[in-house]
Amino acid sequence: MLRLDLKSKKFHFSKGQRFVFTLVIVVACLLVNLNFSWAATTAKHYDELKFPPISAIKLPKYERYVLKNGLVVYLMEDHELPLVNGTALIRTGSRWEQSEKAGLATLVGSTLRSGGTQKHSADKLNEILEQRAAAVETDMGEAAGSASFEALTEDIDMVFGLFTEVLREPAFAQEKLDLNKTQIRGAIARRNDNPNSIASRELRKLIYGKESPYARTVEYATLDQISRDDLLKFYQQYFHPNNIILGIVGDFNAQKMRSLIQAKLGDWKPNPEIAKTPLPQVTQANLGGVYFVNQPQLTQSSVLIGHLGGKFDNPDYPALDVMNGILNGFGGRLFNELRSRQGLAYSVYGMWSPRFDYPGTFVAGGQTRTETTVQFIKSLETEIKRLQTANITVQELNKAKDSTLNSFVFNFQDPSQTLSRLMRYEYYGYPADFLFRYQKAITATTVADVKRVAQKYLKPENLVTLVVGNQAAMKQSLTNLAPKVTTIDITIPSTQPAAKK
C-alpha cells in the first residue's frame, strides 16, 4: 500500500509496488532502445553501408643474424604468454632421395626424434619432456626438413638443450627405425581406401610422371632397401649449421637467447663444401588424355582434371589468384553453375596452385553421382574455357579481390605465424616483403588482367582427366570425352620382407 510521510514529504512503496514500478521503467527503456535499433537497422540497405578501410598491418619487431658457422637465426619476442617456440628449417627433402629408396627422407624425419640421441634414449626424452609439458618434434617433406620445440619460459634452457641434441647427435635407434617402417607399411596397405586420395595421388603421377620425386610413391620394395646406414648418410649430407635456418619466438630475453644459442650451437662445425643441390627437372608427363580407375563399389565418381602450373614468384600470380576467387567458393562460377544450377555436385572447385621453387598444378574437380560423370566433366571444361573467351564482370572481380584483401589480416594472427613466413621466404629465396607486394598486386588487378592470365596459363588442350568410379553405372561412356580411355591399375605391389642379416 502506498503511503505519504508528511514530515519528510516522501512516498513509501510496498515491496510489490516497488517491483512493479521497476519493471515498468525497464520495459520502457527496452521499448525506447528497440525503437532506436529498429530505426537504425531499417535506415539503409546492407549494400549502402559504408565501412572504414582496414588498418595497415605492421610486422612485429624481429632480429636476424648469422653465427660464424653459417647458422641463420631469427628472434622475435612475444611476452603475451610464458611460452617459447622454435623451428629449424633444414635444406633437404624427399625430392633428393634415390627413387629406389623412396621413403628414406620420411624415415630420417621421423626417426631423428623417435630414435633418441647419443645421450638420451627415446623413452627418456619422452619422459623428461612430458614432465614439463614440453615437446621436441622432427619431420621431413618433399622440399624441406624441420625440427621444432615448445617449452615454458622457465624450462627453455633444458628443452633447448634437448632440441639441439636431437639436431646434432641423433642415435637413429634400429628398433625405432623398424617401428617407423612398420607404420609406413600400414599406410601403404590402406592407401586405396579413399577414392579422393586415389584421385589426388594418380593425377600427380599423370602430370609429373610416376618417377618424378613430386609424384612417386613409397612401396614395400623401396622400404626394404632402406637401412640405418642410409639414414646416417642422408643425415650427414644435409644436417650442417650452414644449411639451417633457426627461428625462435616467445617469452624470452633476446640477449640471453643469443647466449644460449651460441653455447649450444656455436661450436657446431660447418661443412664448407656443402653446395645447393640442383632441383629435379619438371615437365608435364602427359598432355591431355582420359584415365580411369575402376572402383565398382562406389556410387559416385571422384573427378580431377588438371595440368602443370607455375610458381609463386611469377608476376602474374596475384591475377591468377583472383581468377581462383572467381571460380571457387560460394557464389563462384563453378558453385553457381555445377552445383546450384545443374545440381551435379555438392563440392566442386578449380584452383591454380603454385609452389615456391618448382611448378605446381592447375586442378579442377569434385565428386558427382556416377550417372552424371561425363556431364560433370564437360561442364568443368566449359567453365574453364569461358574464363578465356568472355570477360568477367566488375562485380565478380570486386568480390574475388575483396575476399582476398579482407582476409589478409589472418596471415598475421600471431607472431609465430609471421616468423614462420619470414623463414620460409628466406629458405626459398623470396623477399621478406613478398606478401605485401602480393597484396598491392591484388589491389591493382583488373578485369583485363584476369582474362589475360586465363588465356595465357590455362591450357584446355593439356588437361589430363582422371575418374575414380564405377564405369558400369555411368549414364554416358567416358569415350564421349575421348576415343581412348586408359585404365590405371592401382594394385599395391607386394614383396617378401627383406631377410635379416
XYZ file of C-alpha atoms in Angstrom:
501
model
C 0.000 0.000 0.000
C 1.273 3.469 -0.917
C 1.524 5.975 1.955
C 2.841 9.536 2.263
C 5.234 10.582 5.069
C 4.018 14.167 5.723
C 7.110 15.094 7.699
C 9.617 14.095 5.034
C 7.196 14.551 2.170
C 8.313 11.208 0.670
C 6.260 8.398 -0.747
C 6.768 4.913 0.687
C 6.102 1.863 -1.500
C 5.474 -1.691 -0.506
C 7.821 -4.400 -1.918
C 5.264 -5.413 -4.544
C 4.753 -1.820 -5.675
C 8.496 -1.252 -5.924
C 8.819 -4.355 -8.124
C 6.021 -3.219 -10.477
C 7.461 0.287 -10.684
C 10.942 -1.057 -11.527
C 9.510 -3.422 -14.162
C 7.659 -0.561 -15.867
C 10.868 1.510 -16.070
C 12.849 -1.433 -17.532
C 10.193 -2.164 -20.167
C 10.028 1.498 -21.135
C 13.801 1.632 -21.613
C 13.719 -1.519 -23.732
C 10.985 -0.090 -25.929
C 12.948 3.141 -26.449
C 16.090 1.178 -27.349
C 14.109 -1.110 -29.644
C 12.705 1.875 -31.498
C 16.164 3.322 -31.983
C 17.539 -0.091 -33.071
C 14.658 -0.600 -35.488
C 15.183 2.821 -36.938
C 18.903 2.176 -37.308
C 18.510 -1.219 -38.971
C 15.886 -0.043 -41.421
C 17.581 3.212 -42.345
C 19.823 1.700 -45.056
C 20.020 -1.370 -47.230
C 23.052 -3.555 -46.476
C 24.766 -2.669 -49.748
C 24.566 1.014 -48.823
C 26.542 0.622 -45.609
C 29.972 2.218 -45.525
C 32.901 0.745 -43.613
C 36.267 2.298 -42.763
C 39.318 0.916 -44.589
C 41.181 -1.971 -42.990
C 44.014 -0.829 -40.752
C 47.539 -1.244 -42.095
C 49.353 -4.362 -40.892
C 52.756 -3.980 -39.271
C 55.248 -6.775 -38.764
C 56.294 -7.435 -35.150
C 59.866 -6.479 -34.361
C 62.372 -9.216 -35.006
C 66.111 -9.735 -35.216
C 68.035 -11.677 -37.854
C 71.713 -12.573 -37.574
C 74.142 -15.289 -38.678
C 76.510 -17.298 -36.494
C 80.133 -17.706 -37.576
C 79.356 -21.302 -38.613
C 76.695 -20.087 -41.063
C 73.567 -20.817 -38.996
C 70.889 -18.191 -39.772
C 68.909 -17.099 -36.686
C 65.612 -15.213 -36.363
C 64.455 -13.977 -32.928
C 61.017 -12.479 -32.243
C 59.985 -11.624 -28.675
C 56.340 -12.098 -27.649
C 55.583 -11.760 -23.932
C 51.837 -12.388 -24.037
C 52.223 -15.937 -22.639
C 55.115 -17.631 -20.764
C 55.904 -19.866 -23.751
C 58.781 -20.207 -26.214
C 58.578 -21.963 -29.597
C 61.338 -22.625 -32.077
C 61.746 -24.191 -35.510
C 64.768 -25.148 -37.579
C 64.414 -25.469 -41.355
C 66.955 -27.796 -42.960
C 67.683 -27.539 -46.681
C 66.820 -31.092 -47.671
C 63.760 -33.146 -48.587
C 62.425 -36.297 -50.187
C 62.890 -34.900 -53.687
C 66.619 -35.609 -53.315
C 66.362 -39.223 -52.175
C 67.093 -42.079 -54.596
C 63.960 -43.394 -56.299
C 64.809 -46.995 -55.382
C 64.844 -45.884 -51.724
C 61.663 -43.816 -51.730
C 60.672 -43.234 -48.120
C 64.226 -42.611 -46.892
C 63.724 -38.883 -46.205
C 60.455 -39.545 -44.371
C 62.223 -42.088 -42.172
C 65.057 -39.654 -41.445
C 62.492 -37.035 -40.457
C 60.611 -39.310 -38.067
C 63.493 -41.358 -36.610
C 65.600 -38.228 -35.996
C 63.361 -37.621 -32.961
C 61.818 -41.017 -32.217
C 65.236 -42.734 -32.368
C 66.630 -40.778 -29.398
C 70.058 -39.153 -29.092
C 73.568 -40.248 -28.116
C 72.864 -39.039 -24.558
C 69.175 -39.832 -24.089
C 67.110 -42.770 -25.298
C 63.797 -42.016 -26.965
C 61.892 -43.163 -23.885
C 63.990 -40.953 -21.615
C 63.452 -37.978 -23.914
C 59.696 -38.574 -23.807
C 59.717 -38.807 -20.013
C 61.680 -35.586 -19.497
C 59.584 -33.593 -21.957
C 56.240 -34.894 -20.722
C 57.077 -33.954 -17.128
C 57.494 -30.336 -18.248
C 54.639 -30.159 -20.776
C 57.274 -29.565 -23.463
C 57.793 -31.026 -26.918
C 60.522 -31.645 -29.474
C 59.404 -32.859 -32.901
C 61.006 -33.518 -36.297
C 59.644 -34.043 -39.792
C 60.633 -34.050 -43.447
C 58.597 -33.237 -46.532
C 59.386 -33.165 -50.212
C 61.205 -29.801 -50.121
C 62.364 -29.224 -46.526
C 63.233 -30.852 -43.236
C 62.187 -29.384 -39.901
C 62.800 -29.706 -36.175
C 60.785 -27.819 -33.579
C 60.384 -27.333 -29.839
C 57.826 -25.918 -27.414
C 58.572 -25.041 -23.792
C 57.523 -22.944 -20.838
C 59.791 -19.937 -20.377
C 61.183 -21.374 -17.144
C 62.231 -24.598 -18.931
C 63.767 -23.086 -22.054
C 67.415 -23.870 -21.180
C 66.713 -27.549 -20.617
C 64.329 -28.028 -23.582
C 66.541 -26.117 -25.994
C 69.433 -28.329 -24.913
C 67.430 -31.465 -25.785
C 66.351 -29.876 -29.068
C 69.974 -29.261 -30.082
C 70.858 -32.811 -29.036
C 68.261 -34.151 -31.447
C 69.667 -31.939 -34.219
C 73.335 -32.690 -33.579
C 73.515 -36.144 -32.016
C 70.692 -38.378 -33.256
C 71.053 -42.089 -32.461
C 68.641 -43.437 -35.127
C 67.941 -46.448 -32.890
C 67.337 -49.547 -35.012
C 64.202 -50.645 -33.124
C 62.596 -47.223 -33.692
C 63.523 -47.340 -37.363
C 61.860 -50.757 -37.624
C 58.742 -49.406 -35.903
C 58.537 -46.428 -38.266
C 58.913 -48.716 -41.279
C 56.085 -50.901 -39.958
C 53.842 -47.829 -39.642
C 54.618 -46.800 -43.235
C 53.809 -50.322 -44.432
C 50.441 -49.961 -42.745
C 49.833 -46.687 -44.610
C 50.750 -48.375 -47.908
C 48.240 -51.160 -47.224
C 45.467 -48.574 -46.637
C 46.293 -46.137 -49.415
C 43.482 -47.295 -51.728
C 40.751 -46.992 -49.099
C 39.772 -43.420 -50.020
C 38.765 -42.615 -53.637
C 39.707 -38.942 -53.250
C 43.202 -39.912 -52.107
C 43.491 -42.269 -55.076
C 42.478 -39.489 -57.463
C 44.932 -36.959 -55.996
C 47.833 -39.419 -55.991
C 47.264 -40.732 -59.504
C 46.698 -37.286 -61.036
C 50.097 -36.163 -59.744
C 51.656 -39.183 -61.452
C 49.890 -38.323 -64.703
C 51.047 -34.694 -64.585
C 54.590 -35.017 -63.178
C 55.347 -38.601 -64.202
C 55.293 -41.629 -61.923
C 59.082 -41.486 -61.424
C 59.116 -37.785 -60.557
C 60.063 -37.017 -56.938
C 56.920 -34.865 -56.834
C 54.674 -37.844 -57.594
C 56.372 -41.161 -56.827
C 55.013 -43.349 -54.047
C 56.707 -45.333 -51.312
C 56.405 -49.086 -51.879
C 57.150 -52.145 -49.773
C 60.139 -52.839 -52.002
C 61.665 -49.378 -51.565
C 61.271 -49.598 -47.786
C 63.094 -52.927 -47.792
C 66.070 -51.237 -49.455
C 66.499 -48.706 -46.619
C 68.934 -49.410 -43.786
C 70.097 -47.478 -40.736
C 73.315 -46.665 -42.608
C 71.225 -44.967 -45.301
C 69.655 -42.737 -42.663
C 73.062 -41.812 -41.287
C 74.440 -40.974 -44.741
C 71.403 -38.836 -45.581
C 71.679 -37.029 -42.240
C 75.430 -36.437 -42.645
C 74.902 -34.995 -46.117
C 72.428 -32.275 -45.142
C 72.489 -31.563 -41.396
C 75.089 -28.821 -41.017
C 74.725 -25.377 -39.413
C 75.402 -23.569 -42.694
C 72.416 -25.450 -44.162
C 69.895 -24.478 -41.449
C 67.623 -21.526 -40.593
C 66.571 -21.317 -36.913
C 63.659 -19.193 -35.719
C 62.582 -18.658 -32.090
C 59.510 -16.733 -30.909
C 58.052 -16.196 -27.466
C 58.655 -15.001 -23.931
C 62.425 -14.628 -23.726
C 65.143 -12.030 -23.358
C 66.916 -11.614 -26.700
C 70.373 -11.184 -25.187
C 70.049 -14.327 -23.055
C 68.662 -16.262 -26.010
C 71.603 -15.259 -28.190
C 73.947 -16.542 -25.473
C 72.028 -19.829 -25.227
C 72.125 -20.352 -28.991
C 75.853 -19.618 -29.067
C 76.509 -22.044 -26.209
C 74.545 -24.907 -27.760
C 75.131 -24.393 -31.482
C 78.071 -22.017 -31.876
C 80.685 -24.809 -31.823
C 78.866 -26.927 -34.436
C 81.327 -27.265 -37.307
C 80.045 -26.133 -40.726
C 80.554 -28.047 -43.939
C 82.436 -25.635 -46.239
C 81.894 -27.931 -49.221
C 78.123 -28.103 -48.925
C 76.502 -26.977 -52.135
C 72.960 -26.164 -53.116
C 71.560 -29.376 -54.562
C 70.090 -28.869 -58.056
C 66.323 -29.151 -58.218
C 64.739 -32.006 -60.176
C 63.603 -31.018 -63.654
C 59.848 -30.730 -64.171
C 57.906 -31.230 -67.413
C 54.340 -32.418 -67.925
C 54.382 -36.183 -68.482
C 51.005 -36.496 -70.248
C 49.471 -33.774 -72.386
C 45.741 -34.443 -72.317
C 44.055 -37.832 -72.184
C 41.288 -39.530 -70.197
C 42.217 -42.008 -67.458
C 40.081 -44.226 -65.297
C 40.423 -46.146 -62.020
C 37.659 -48.728 -61.717
C 36.056 -48.936 -58.278
C 32.788 -50.924 -58.741
C 31.683 -50.419 -55.132
C 31.338 -46.633 -55.497
C 28.053 -44.790 -56.082
C 29.740 -41.549 -57.096
C 32.781 -40.564 -59.127
C 35.792 -38.636 -57.877
C 36.839 -36.455 -60.809
C 40.008 -34.420 -61.291
C 41.218 -32.590 -64.369
C 44.490 -30.703 -64.426
C 47.790 -29.710 -65.950
C 51.166 -28.308 -64.905
C 51.080 -24.890 -63.240
C 53.621 -22.333 -62.032
C 55.431 -20.718 -59.098
C 54.616 -18.033 -56.527
C 57.276 -15.674 -57.865
C 55.518 -15.370 -61.221
C 54.467 -11.698 -61.557
C 51.062 -12.925 -62.779
C 50.372 -14.991 -59.666
C 48.170 -12.314 -57.986
C 45.907 -12.130 -61.062
C 45.778 -15.932 -61.161
C 44.766 -15.927 -57.501
C 41.934 -13.516 -58.291
C 40.929 -15.964 -61.026
C 40.788 -18.643 -58.324
C 38.360 -16.488 -56.378
C 36.102 -16.132 -59.402
C 35.996 -19.898 -59.950
C 35.705 -21.042 -56.336
C 33.624 -20.798 -53.206
C 30.036 -19.779 -52.531
C 28.998 -17.507 -55.365
C 31.879 -18.653 -57.576
C 31.234 -19.755 -61.132
C 31.739 -23.456 -60.526
C 29.492 -23.402 -57.465
C 26.766 -21.414 -59.200
C 26.778 -23.458 -62.397
C 27.640 -27.043 -61.471
C 26.117 -27.180 -58.011
C 23.308 -24.612 -57.867
C 22.015 -24.586 -61.460
C 22.802 -28.111 -62.720
C 22.820 -29.937 -59.387
C 25.816 -32.037 -60.406
C 27.887 -31.843 -57.222
C 27.859 -30.839 -53.594
C 31.536 -29.883 -53.715
C 33.306 -28.523 -56.794
C 36.448 -26.424 -57.227
C 39.128 -25.202 -59.622
C 42.479 -23.960 -58.339
C 45.731 -22.578 -59.700
C 48.129 -23.904 -57.020
C 51.749 -22.692 -57.400
C 54.826 -23.814 -55.454
C 57.823 -21.834 -54.215
C 60.599 -23.294 -56.360
C 59.027 -25.724 -58.829
C 55.868 -25.665 -60.980
C 52.670 -26.506 -59.150
C 49.415 -27.515 -60.821
C 46.078 -26.252 -62.016
C 43.416 -28.717 -60.877
C 39.617 -28.662 -61.055
C 37.233 -31.315 -59.874
C 34.887 -32.667 -57.271
C 32.537 -35.547 -56.644
C 29.415 -36.276 -58.666
C 26.852 -39.055 -58.996
C 28.129 -41.914 -61.130
C 25.484 -41.403 -63.824
C 26.383 -37.698 -64.260
C 30.164 -38.180 -64.531
C 30.560 -37.163 -68.177
C 28.182 -34.207 -67.851
C 30.130 -33.003 -64.813
C 33.464 -33.150 -66.671
C 32.072 -31.339 -69.729
C 30.638 -28.611 -67.506
C 34.007 -28.174 -65.777
C 35.715 -27.781 -69.143
C 33.078 -25.310 -70.308
C 33.605 -23.028 -67.304
C 37.400 -23.128 -67.728
C 37.141 -22.163 -71.392
C 34.583 -19.452 -70.604
C 37.200 -17.692 -68.464
C 39.302 -17.365 -71.612
C 36.611 -16.262 -74.032
C 34.352 -13.939 -72.039
C 35.137 -11.043 -69.740
C 34.337 -11.442 -66.076
C 32.035 -8.834 -64.566
C 33.213 -5.987 -62.355
C 31.087 -7.476 -59.569
C 32.913 -10.814 -59.878
C 36.270 -9.053 -59.846
C 35.484 -6.966 -56.778
C 34.070 -9.921 -54.870
C 37.180 -12.020 -55.538
C 39.555 -9.179 -54.645
C 37.649 -8.186 -51.507
C 37.595 -11.773 -50.304
C 41.390 -11.962 -50.501
C 42.130 -8.475 -49.197
C 39.667 -8.667 -46.292
C 41.150 -11.980 -45.157
C 44.728 -10.685 -45.419
C 44.824 -9.937 -41.683
C 44.580 -13.669 -40.934
C 48.134 -14.051 -42.253
C 49.270 -12.258 -39.086
C 47.185 -13.847 -36.328
C 50.184 -14.424 -34.081
C 53.949 -13.706 -34.127
C 54.914 -17.366 -34.678
C 52.924 -17.398 -37.914
C 54.694 -14.260 -39.113
C 58.131 -15.589 -38.164
C 57.452 -18.883 -39.945
C 56.638 -16.977 -43.126
C 59.819 -14.891 -42.928
C 61.898 -18.043 -42.544
C 60.120 -19.740 -45.422
C 60.732 -16.764 -47.706
C 64.450 -16.825 -46.902
C 64.554 -20.604 -47.371
C 63.197 -20.298 -50.915
C 64.943 -17.029 -51.769
C 61.898 -14.721 -51.700
C 61.968 -11.100 -50.465
C 60.816 -10.551 -46.868
C 58.001 -8.252 -48.053
C 56.726 -10.702 -50.673
C 53.284 -10.943 -49.049
C 52.851 -7.156 -49.089
C 53.867 -6.978 -52.751
C 51.254 -9.640 -53.430
C 48.645 -7.580 -51.548
C 49.360 -4.488 -53.666
C 49.224 -6.533 -56.861
C 45.819 -7.971 -55.888
C 44.511 -4.435 -55.392
C 45.745 -3.426 -58.852
C 44.294 -6.451 -60.713
C 41.745 -5.604 -63.409
C 39.110 -7.428 -65.471
C 41.526 -7.448 -68.396
C 44.286 -8.960 -66.231
C 42.130 -11.937 -65.282
C 41.176 -12.658 -68.887
C 44.793 -12.276 -69.981
C 46.188 -14.750 -67.433
C 43.354 -17.201 -68.112
C 44.244 -17.159 -71.812
C 47.965 -17.405 -71.134
C 48.152 -20.044 -68.404
C 45.053 -22.234 -68.712
C 45.651 -24.945 -71.324
C 42.410 -26.862 -72.017
C 44.216 -28.997 -74.605
C 46.717 -30.154 -71.925
C 44.134 -31.059 -69.292
C 44.538 -34.606 -68.029
C 41.197 -36.100 -66.976
C 41.051 -38.714 -64.228
C 37.946 -40.517 -62.966
C 37.795 -42.846 -59.976
C 34.436 -44.614 -60.005
C 32.109 -47.319 -61.256
C 32.291 -47.413 -65.046
C 29.373 -49.821 -65.481
C 26.905 -47.421 -63.808
C 27.801 -44.332 -65.848
C 24.968 -42.955 -67.945
C 27.387 -41.905 -70.676
C 30.621 -43.663 -71.545
C 33.916 -41.881 -70.952
C 34.584 -42.363 -74.664
C 32.287 -39.369 -75.146
C 35.226 -37.336 -73.848
C 37.993 -39.026 -75.869
C 38.177 -42.025 -78.227
C 40.748 -43.679 -75.962
C 40.288 -44.179 -72.218
C 43.287 -45.573 -70.337
C 42.636 -47.735 -67.293
C 45.054 -47.291 -64.385
C 45.989 -50.271 -62.267
C 46.356 -49.248 -58.608
C 47.137 -52.710 -57.277
C 49.674 -52.381 -54.476
C 52.869 -54.256 -55.422
C 53.622 -56.949 -52.875
C 57.067 -58.049 -51.787
C 58.591 -60.501 -49.399
C 60.135 -58.896 -46.290
C 63.872 -58.463 -46.687
C 65.881 -61.197 -44.980
C 67.525 -60.048 -41.759
C 71.271 -60.030 -41.875
